[in-house]
Amino acid sequence: MNIIPAIDIIDGACVRLKQGDYQKKTVYHKDPLDMAKAFEDAGISCLHLVDLDGAKQKKVINNKVLERIAAHTNLEIDFGGGIRNDSSIQKVFDAGATKVNIGSIALTDEALFLKWLEKYGADKIILSADVRDGFVSTQGWLEKSQTKIKPYLKHFYKLGVKWVACTDISKDGMLQGTSTELYQEIRFKIPRLNLIASGGISSMKDIEQLQKMNLSGVIIGKAIYEGKISLENLSEFILKNAD
């Protein structure tokens, strides 16, 4: 199970929101590259980079941050936020992303999403499935759809999706534990899906619990920035579980 720290970007700085609320923002680092280097120094190999400005404005805004991190680290970066058309997804890959997270477009323009899946390959595309009260949310978590999460994921798995990052918005930034029941249900229904958990991770115990479910990865954000989980803890976990 990959340990995947999150860096969320607003105005070029590393921030965290609470339950996806842009009005509940905390700035942690002015330069996200410093944070990315600290993750790499701890033995972490993956990074989840989110352009919150882009998600809100429906276009990629912070690609320069991606470029700097990709140029100065060896991290495998999955990037999301504001990818809405052919030029924006290509811009993100050109800037150094290993994978892209696609959320809103998969729901609003399935044909375009499937075109990208075919063009770039299923190992380059992560379906970002953000959930509020059992329904998929889009547009940077600002809009709740009428689409239920589990049939939605099963539908796209049948169409070739291999990777899904699933966030329970109600848990995100709350440091009160993650949605293990939801992930168990998804694992049961789609056992071969590469599922990445996100939202609510508050302790190493949460991470160990998710590991027992054979998930492919866990995204950790606020718990790191608030000191609930140290980089030393994560480094020890990675070494302990190395093949």
PDB file of C-alpha atoms in Angstrom:
ATOM      1  CA  MET A   1       0.000   0.000   0.000  1.00  0.00           C
ATOM      2  CA  ASN A   2       1.512   3.273  -1.142  1.00  0.00           C
ATOM      3  CA  ILE A   3       1.810   6.139   1.329  1.00  0.00           C
ATOM      4  CA  ILE A   4       0.722   9.233  -0.620  1.00  0.00           C
ATOM      5  CA  PRO A   5       1.027  12.609   1.130  1.00  0.00           C
ATOM      6  CA  ALA A   6      -1.206  15.364  -0.211  1.00  0.00           C
ATOM      7  CA  ILE A   7      -0.237  18.887  -1.135  1.00  0.00           C
ATOM      8  CA  ASP A   8      -3.232  21.114  -1.883  1.00  0.00           C
ATOM      9  CA  ILE A   9      -2.426  24.376  -3.642  1.00  0.00           C
ATOM     10  CA  ILE A  10      -4.142  27.759  -3.424  1.00  0.00           C
ATOM     11  CA  ASP A  11      -2.281  30.853  -4.684  1.00  0.00           C
ATOM     12  CA  GLY A  12       0.885  28.757  -5.005  1.00  0.00           C
ATOM     13  CA  ALA A  13       0.943  27.847  -1.292  1.00  0.00           C
ATOM     14  CA  CYS A  14       0.391  24.543   0.496  1.00  0.00           C
ATOM     15  CA  VAL A  15      -2.993  24.628   2.259  1.00  0.00           C
ATOM     16  CA  ARG A  16      -5.658  22.341   3.712  1.00  0.00           C
ATOM     17  CA  LEU A  17      -9.417  22.796   3.672  1.00  0.00           C
ATOM     18  CA  LYS A  18     -11.950  21.389   6.116  1.00  0.00           C
ATOM     19  CA  GLN A  19     -14.636  19.225   4.446  1.00  0.00           C
ATOM     20  CA  GLY A  20     -13.795  20.845   1.110  1.00  0.00           C
ATOM     21  CA  ASP A  21     -14.843  24.309   2.305  1.00  0.00           C
ATOM     22  CA  TYR A  22     -12.750  27.021   0.645  1.00  0.00           C
ATOM     23  CA  GLN A  23     -13.688  29.376   3.486  1.00  0.00           C
ATOM     24  CA  LYS A  24     -12.047  27.033   6.004  1.00  0.00           C
ATOM     25  CA  LYS A  25      -8.502  27.242   4.719  1.00  0.00           C
ATOM     26  CA  THR A  26      -5.241  26.865   6.632  1.00  0.00           C
ATOM     27  CA  VAL A  27      -1.930  27.780   4.992  1.00  0.00           C
ATOM     28  CA  TYR A  28       0.892  25.445   6.076  1.00  0.00           C
ATOM     29  CA  HIS A  29       3.802  26.210   3.751  1.00  0.00           C
ATOM     30  CA  LYS A  30       4.471  29.056   1.360  1.00  0.00           C
ATOM     31  CA  ASP A  31       6.618  26.845  -0.878  1.00  0.00           C
ATOM     32  CA  PRO A  32       5.167  23.385  -1.649  1.00  0.00           C
ATOM     33  CA  LEU A  33       8.540  22.260  -3.040  1.00  0.00           C
ATOM     34  CA  ASP A  34      10.040  22.325   0.452  1.00  0.00           C
ATOM     35  CA  MET A  35       7.282  20.022   1.648  1.00  0.00           C
ATOM     36  CA  ALA A  36       7.703  17.699  -1.321  1.00  0.00           C
ATOM     37  CA  LYS A  37      11.445  17.416  -0.655  1.00  0.00           C
ATOM     38  CA  ALA A  38      10.763  16.571   2.996  1.00  0.00           C
ATOM     39  CA  PHE A  39       8.439  13.778   1.891  1.00  0.00           C
ATOM     40  CA  GLU A  40      11.064  12.401  -0.473  1.00  0.00           C
ATOM     41  CA  ASP A  41      13.757  12.577   2.223  1.00  0.00           C
ATOM     42  CA  ALA A  42      11.497  10.435   4.441  1.00  0.00           C
ATOM     43  CA  GLY A  43      11.533   7.660   1.849  1.00  0.00           C
ATOM     44  CA  ILE A  44       8.138   8.470   0.358  1.00  0.00           C
ATOM     45  CA  SER A  45       7.920   7.932  -3.392  1.00  0.00           C
ATOM     46  CA  CYS A  46       4.434   9.242  -4.282  1.00  0.00           C
ATOM     47  CA  LEU A  47       2.704  12.608  -4.031  1.00  0.00           C
ATOM     48  CA  HIS A  48      -0.908  13.708  -4.464  1.00  0.00           C
ATOM     49  CA  LEU A  49      -0.902  17.283  -5.792  1.00  0.00           C
ATOM     50  CA  VAL A  50      -4.200  19.136  -5.985  1.00  0.00           C
ATOM     51  CA  ASP A  51      -4.785  22.444  -7.770  1.00  0.00           C
ATOM     52  CA  LEU A  52      -7.652  23.822  -5.673  1.00  0.00           C
ATOM     53  CA  ASP A  53      -7.627  27.081  -7.630  1.00  0.00           C
ATOM     54  CA  GLY A  54      -7.961  25.032 -10.790  1.00  0.00           C
ATOM     55  CA  ALA A  55     -10.779  22.896  -9.428  1.00  0.00           C
ATOM     56  CA  LYS A  56     -12.746  26.018  -8.543  1.00  0.00           C
ATOM     57  CA  GLN A  57     -12.005  27.950 -11.752  1.00  0.00           C
ATOM     58  CA  LYS A  58     -12.355  24.870 -14.011  1.00  0.00           C
ATOM     59  CA  LYS A  59      -8.928  25.253 -15.584  1.00  0.00           C
ATOM     60  CA  VAL A  60      -5.394  24.274 -14.566  1.00  0.00           C
ATOM     61  CA  ILE A  61      -3.853  27.165 -12.622  1.00  0.00           C
ATOM     62  CA  ASN A  62      -0.910  25.840 -10.615  1.00  0.00           C
ATOM     63  CA  ASN A  63       0.955  23.799 -13.246  1.00  0.00           C
ATOM     64  CA  LYS A  64       4.140  25.751 -12.457  1.00  0.00           C
ATOM     65  CA  VAL A  65       4.111  24.269  -8.954  1.00  0.00           C
ATOM     66  CA  LEU A  66       3.882  20.823 -10.535  1.00  0.00           C
ATOM     67  CA  GLU A  67       6.777  21.653 -12.870  1.00  0.00           C
ATOM     68  CA  ARG A  68       9.027  22.712  -9.980  1.00  0.00           C
ATOM     69  CA  ILE A  69       8.294  19.647  -7.871  1.00  0.00           C
ATOM     70  CA  ALA A  70       8.733  17.298 -10.826  1.00  0.00           C
ATOM     71  CA  ALA A  71      12.033  18.979 -11.780  1.00  0.00           C
ATOM     72  CA  HIS A  72      13.539  18.936  -8.286  1.00  0.00           C
ATOM     73  CA  THR A  73      12.327  15.582  -6.894  1.00  0.00           C
ATOM     74  CA  ASN A  74      11.923  12.015  -8.130  1.00  0.00           C
ATOM     75  CA  LEU A  75       8.418  11.711  -6.693  1.00  0.00           C
ATOM     76  CA  GLU A  76       5.695  10.032  -8.714  1.00  0.00           C
ATOM     77  CA  ILE A  77       3.111  12.812  -8.814  1.00  0.00           C
ATOM     78  CA  ASP A  78      -0.588  12.377  -9.387  1.00  0.00           C
ATOM     79  CA  PHE A  79      -2.151  15.738 -10.195  1.00  0.00           C
ATOM     80  CA  GLY A  80      -5.759  16.846 -10.069  1.00  0.00           C
ATOM     81  CA  GLY A  81      -7.820  19.989 -10.303  1.00  0.00           C
ATOM     82  CA  GLY A  82      -9.054  21.953 -13.298  1.00  0.00           C
ATOM     83  CA  ILE A  83      -8.429  19.339 -15.982  1.00  0.00           C
ATOM     84  CA  ARG A  84     -11.335  19.953 -18.340  1.00  0.00           C
ATOM     85  CA  ASN A  85     -10.080  19.566 -21.924  1.00  0.00           C
ATOM     86  CA  ASP A  86      -7.413  17.980 -24.142  1.00  0.00           C
ATOM     87  CA  SER A  87      -4.974  20.850 -23.787  1.00  0.00           C
ATOM     88  CA  SER A  88      -5.163  20.923 -19.984  1.00  0.00           C
ATOM     89  CA  ILE A  89      -4.524  17.207 -19.515  1.00  0.00           C
ATOM     90  CA  GLN A  90      -1.579  17.380 -21.928  1.00  0.00           C
ATOM     91  CA  LYS A  91      -0.264  20.453 -20.089  1.00  0.00           C
ATOM     92  CA  VAL A  92      -0.277  18.491 -16.827  1.00  0.00           C
ATOM     93  CA  PHE A  93       1.556  15.501 -18.279  1.00  0.00           C
ATOM     94  CA  ASP A  94       4.056  17.827 -19.981  1.00  0.00           C
ATOM     95  CA  ALA A  95       4.670  19.503 -16.607  1.00  0.00           C
ATOM     96  CA  GLY A  96       5.762  16.189 -15.123  1.00  0.00           C
ATOM     97  CA  ALA A  97       2.730  14.406 -13.688  1.00  0.00           C
ATOM     98  CA  THR A  98       2.956  10.611 -13.549  1.00  0.00           C
ATOM     99  CA  LYS A  99      -0.813  10.228 -13.271  1.00  0.00           C
ATOM    100  CA  VAL A 100      -3.796  12.569 -13.413  1.00  0.00           C
ATOM    101  CA  ASN A 101      -6.861  12.603 -11.192  1.00  0.00           C
ATOM    102  CA  ILE A 102     -10.056  13.107 -13.173  1.00  0.00           C
ATOM    103  CA  GLY A 103     -13.272  13.761 -11.285  1.00  0.00           C
ATOM    104  CA  SER A 104     -15.822  16.157 -12.732  1.00  0.00           C
ATOM    105  CA  ILE A 105     -15.259  15.305 -16.402  1.00  0.00           C
ATOM    106  CA  ALA A 106     -15.906  11.605 -15.812  1.00  0.00           C
ATOM    107  CA  LEU A 107     -19.392  12.527 -14.618  1.00  0.00           C
ATOM    108  CA  THR A 108     -20.195  15.391 -16.994  1.00  0.00           C
ATOM    109  CA  ASP A 109     -18.473  14.234 -20.195  1.00  0.00           C
ATOM    110  CA  GLU A 110     -17.989  10.485 -20.116  1.00  0.00           C
ATOM    111  CA  ALA A 111     -16.972  10.319 -23.787  1.00  0.00           C
ATOM    112  CA  LEU A 112     -14.064  12.691 -23.205  1.00  0.00           C
ATOM    113  CA  PHE A 113     -12.976  10.788 -20.108  1.00  0.00           C
ATOM    114  CA  LEU A 114     -13.001   7.481 -22.006  1.00  0.00           C
ATOM    115  CA  LYS A 115     -11.015   9.091 -24.845  1.00  0.00           C
ATOM    116  CA  TRP A 116      -8.312  10.063 -22.328  1.00  0.00           C
ATOM    117  CA  LEU A 117      -8.409   6.596 -20.794  1.00  0.00           C
ATOM    118  CA  GLU A 118      -7.689   5.098 -24.198  1.00  0.00           C
ATOM    119  CA  LYS A 119      -5.109   7.689 -25.264  1.00  0.00           C
ATOM    120  CA  TYR A 120      -2.989   7.785 -22.105  1.00  0.00           C
ATOM    121  CA  GLY A 121      -3.703   4.309 -20.717  1.00  0.00           C
ATOM    122  CA  ALA A 122      -5.520   3.088 -17.625  1.00  0.00           C
ATOM    123  CA  ASP A 123      -2.350   3.258 -15.508  1.00  0.00           C
ATOM    124  CA  LYS A 124      -2.094   7.027 -16.133  1.00  0.00           C
ATOM    125  CA  ILE A 125      -5.668   7.929 -15.178  1.00  0.00           C
ATOM    126  CA  ILE A 126      -7.067   7.910 -11.644  1.00  0.00           C
ATOM    127  CA  LEU A 127     -10.825   8.297 -11.366  1.00  0.00           C
ATOM    128  CA  SER A 128     -11.290  10.746  -8.523  1.00  0.00           C
ATOM    129  CA  ALA A 129     -14.505   9.708  -6.789  1.00  0.00           C
ATOM    130  CA  ASP A 130     -15.419  12.231  -4.135  1.00  0.00           C
ATOM    131  CA  VAL A 131     -18.396  11.286  -2.006  1.00  0.00           C
ATOM    132  CA  ARG A 132     -20.874  13.207   0.117  1.00  0.00           C
ATOM    133  CA  ASP A 133     -23.702  11.232   1.757  1.00  0.00           C
ATOM    134  CA  GLY A 134     -23.200   8.356  -0.687  1.00  0.00           C
ATOM    135  CA  PHE A 135     -23.372  10.548  -3.812  1.00  0.00           C
ATOM    136  CA  VAL A 136     -20.584  11.706  -6.125  1.00  0.00           C
ATOM    137  CA  SER A 137     -19.535  15.362  -5.771  1.00  0.00           C
ATOM    138  CA  THR A 138     -17.835  17.430  -8.473  1.00  0.00           C
ATOM    139  CA  GLN A 139     -16.363  20.881  -9.228  1.00  0.00           C
ATOM    140  CA  GLY A 140     -13.862  20.799  -6.353  1.00  0.00           C
ATOM    141  CA  TRP A 141     -16.501  19.284  -4.041  1.00  0.00           C
ATOM    142  CA  LEU A 142     -18.756  22.287  -4.537  1.00  0.00           C
ATOM    143  CA  GLU A 143     -21.544  20.405  -6.353  1.00  0.00           C
ATOM    144  CA  LYS A 144     -23.302  17.213  -5.230  1.00  0.00           C
ATOM    145  CA  SER A 145     -24.691  15.036  -8.005  1.00  0.00           C
ATOM    146  CA  GLN A 146     -27.554  12.520  -7.951  1.00  0.00           C
ATOM    147  CA  THR A 147     -25.153   9.689  -8.854  1.00  0.00           C
ATOM    148  CA  LYS A 148     -24.573   6.982  -6.240  1.00  0.00           C
ATOM    149  CA  ILE A 149     -20.955   6.094  -5.664  1.00  0.00           C
ATOM    150  CA  LYS A 150     -20.904   2.286  -5.859  1.00  0.00           C
ATOM    151  CA  PRO A 151     -22.797   1.829  -9.163  1.00  0.00           C
ATOM    152  CA  TYR A 152     -20.716   4.712 -10.541  1.00  0.00           C
ATOM    153  CA  LEU A 153     -17.437   2.965  -9.750  1.00  0.00           C
ATOM    154  CA  LYS A 154     -18.662  -0.386 -11.045  1.00  0.00           C
ATOM    155  CA  HIS A 155     -19.730   1.277 -14.303  1.00  0.00           C
ATOM    156  CA  PHE A 156     -16.309   2.792 -14.931  1.00  0.00           C
ATOM    157  CA  TYR A 157     -14.448  -0.333 -13.852  1.00  0.00           C
ATOM    158  CA  LYS A 158     -16.290  -2.239 -16.583  1.00  0.00           C
ATOM    159  CA  LEU A 159     -15.179   0.449 -19.044  1.00  0.00           C
ATOM    160  CA  GLY A 160     -11.512  -0.050 -18.195  1.00  0.00           C
ATOM    161  CA  VAL A 161     -10.727   2.117 -15.157  1.00  0.00           C
ATOM    162  CA  LYS A 162      -8.026   0.523 -13.000  1.00  0.00           C
ATOM    163  CA  TRP A 163      -7.356   3.231 -10.416  1.00  0.00           C
ATOM    164  CA  VAL A 164      -9.799   5.058  -8.137  1.00  0.00           C
ATOM    165  CA  ALA A 165      -9.087   7.588  -5.386  1.00  0.00           C
ATOM    166  CA  CYS A 166     -12.147   7.783  -3.153  1.00  0.00           C
ATOM    167  CA  THR A 167     -12.630  10.613  -0.672  1.00  0.00           C
ATOM    168  CA  ASP A 168     -15.438  10.858   1.851  1.00  0.00           C
ATOM    169  CA  ILE A 169     -15.816  14.638   2.003  1.00  0.00           C
ATOM    170  CA  SER A 170     -17.517  14.523   5.409  1.00  0.00           C
ATOM    171  CA  LYS A 171     -14.327  13.002   6.839  1.00  0.00           C
ATOM    172  CA  ASP A 172     -11.816  15.188   5.029  1.00  0.00           C
ATOM    173  CA  GLY A 173      -9.769  17.475   7.268  1.00  0.00           C
ATOM    174  CA  MET A 174     -11.648  16.390  10.400  1.00  0.00           C
ATOM    175  CA  LEU A 175      -8.952  14.058  11.826  1.00  0.00           C
ATOM    176  CA  GLN A 176     -11.655  11.737  13.147  1.00  0.00           C
ATOM    177  CA  GLY A 177     -10.916   8.551  11.243  1.00  0.00           C
ATOM    178  CA  THR A 178     -11.608   7.361   7.720  1.00  0.00           C
ATOM    179  CA  SER A 179     -14.510   5.638   5.932  1.00  0.00           C
ATOM    180  CA  THR A 180     -13.426   2.033   6.370  1.00  0.00           C
ATOM    181  CA  GLU A 181     -16.957   0.717   5.867  1.00  0.00           C
ATOM    182  CA  LEU A 182     -17.255   2.450   2.489  1.00  0.00           C
ATOM    183  CA  TYR A 183     -13.900   1.087   1.336  1.00  0.00           C
ATOM    184  CA  GLN A 184     -14.806  -2.416   2.502  1.00  0.00           C
ATOM    185  CA  GLU A 185     -18.012  -2.264   0.463  1.00  0.00           C
ATOM    186  CA  ILE A 186     -16.145  -1.086  -2.646  1.00  0.00           C
ATOM    187  CA  ARG A 187     -13.490  -3.785  -2.209  1.00  0.00           C
ATOM    188  CA  PHE A 188     -16.217  -6.409  -1.877  1.00  0.00           C
ATOM    189  CA  LYS A 189     -18.040  -5.254  -5.034  1.00  0.00           C
ATOM    190  CA  ILE A 190     -14.917  -4.604  -7.168  1.00  0.00           C
ATOM    191  CA  PRO A 191     -12.098  -6.686  -5.652  1.00  0.00           C
ATOM    192  CA  ARG A 192      -9.559  -6.103  -8.454  1.00  0.00           C
ATOM    193  CA  LEU A 193      -9.877  -2.327  -8.470  1.00  0.00           C
ATOM    194  CA  ASN A 194      -6.776  -0.388  -7.382  1.00  0.00           C
ATOM    195  CA  LEU A 195      -8.441   1.618  -4.613  1.00  0.00           C
ATOM    196  CA  ILE A 196      -6.817   4.593  -2.895  1.00  0.00           C
ATOM    197  CA  ALA A 197      -8.374   5.832   0.353  1.00  0.00           C
ATOM    198  CA  SER A 198      -8.525   9.524   1.185  1.00  0.00           C
ATOM    199  CA  GLY A 199     -10.056  11.689   3.892  1.00  0.00           C
ATOM    200  CA  GLY A 200     -10.034  11.587   7.666  1.00  0.00           C
ATOM    201  CA  ILE A 201      -6.735   9.782   8.234  1.00  0.00           C
ATOM    202  CA  SER A 202      -5.793  10.757  11.777  1.00  0.00           C
ATOM    203  CA  SER A 203      -3.253   8.206  13.042  1.00  0.00           C
ATOM    204  CA  MET A 204      -0.958   5.345  12.122  1.00  0.00           C
ATOM    205  CA  LYS A 205      -3.709   3.066  13.415  1.00  0.00           C
ATOM    206  CA  ASP A 206      -5.968   4.287  10.577  1.00  0.00           C
ATOM    207  CA  ILE A 207      -3.217   3.513   8.071  1.00  0.00           C
ATOM    208  CA  GLU A 208      -2.627   0.040   9.485  1.00  0.00           C
ATOM    209  CA  GLN A 209      -6.365  -0.668   9.377  1.00  0.00           C
ATOM    210  CA  LEU A 210      -6.536   0.307   5.705  1.00  0.00           C
ATOM    211  CA  GLN A 211      -3.477  -1.790   4.925  1.00  0.00           C
ATOM    212  CA  LYS A 212      -5.308  -4.881   6.200  1.00  0.00           C
ATOM    213  CA  MET A 213      -7.977  -4.216   3.563  1.00  0.00           C
ATOM    214  CA  ASN A 214      -5.389  -4.577   0.775  1.00  0.00           C
ATOM    215  CA  LEU A 215      -5.872  -1.077  -0.587  1.00  0.00           C
ATOM    216  CA  SER A 216      -3.431   0.202  -3.198  1.00  0.00           C
ATOM    217  CA  GLY A 217      -2.733   3.486  -1.452  1.00  0.00           C
ATOM    218  CA  VAL A 218      -3.715   5.968   1.220  1.00  0.00           C
ATOM    219  CA  ILE A 219      -3.656   9.749   0.816  1.00  0.00           C
ATOM    220  CA  ILE A 220      -2.661  11.609   3.978  1.00  0.00           C
ATOM    221  CA  GLY A 221      -2.962  15.357   4.392  1.00  0.00           C
ATOM    222  CA  LYS A 222      -3.896  17.275   7.500  1.00  0.00           C
ATOM    223  CA  ALA A 223      -2.656  14.577   9.903  1.00  0.00           C
ATOM    224  CA  ILE A 224       0.881  15.251   8.672  1.00  0.00           C
ATOM    225  CA  TYR A 225       0.592  19.026   8.792  1.00  0.00           C
ATOM    226  CA  GLU A 226      -0.978  19.009  12.266  1.00  0.00           C
ATOM    227  CA  GLY A 227       1.653  16.621  13.645  1.00  0.00           C
ATOM    228  CA  LYS A 228      -0.719  13.710  14.239  1.00  0.00           C
ATOM    229  CA  ILE A 229       1.445  11.529  11.982  1.00  0.00           C
ATOM    230  CA  SER A 230       5.160  12.277  11.711  1.00  0.00           C
ATOM    231  CA  LEU A 231       7.346  11.718   8.690  1.00  0.00           C
ATOM    232  CA  GLU A 232       9.404   9.434  10.939  1.00  0.00           C
ATOM    233  CA  ASN A 233       6.275   7.305  11.541  1.00  0.00           C
ATOM    234  CA  LEU A 234       5.685   7.054   7.815  1.00  0.00           C
ATOM    235  CA  SER A 235       9.326   6.287   7.090  1.00  0.00           C
ATOM    236  CA  GLU A 236       9.268   3.426   9.616  1.00  0.00           C
ATOM    237  CA  PHE A 237       6.030   2.087   8.122  1.00  0.00           C
ATOM    238  CA  ILE A 238       7.489   2.123   4.608  1.00  0.00           C
ATOM    239  CA  LEU A 239      10.680   0.339   5.716  1.00  0.00           C
ATOM    240  CA  LYS A 240       8.734  -2.229   7.694  1.00  0.00           C
ATOM    241  CA  ASN A 241       6.514  -3.047   4.724  1.00  0.00           C
ATOM    242  CA  ALA A 242       9.156  -2.936   2.006  1.00  0.00           C
ATOM    243  CA  ASP A 243       9.345  -6.084  -0.119  1.00  0.00           C
TER     244      ASP A 243
END
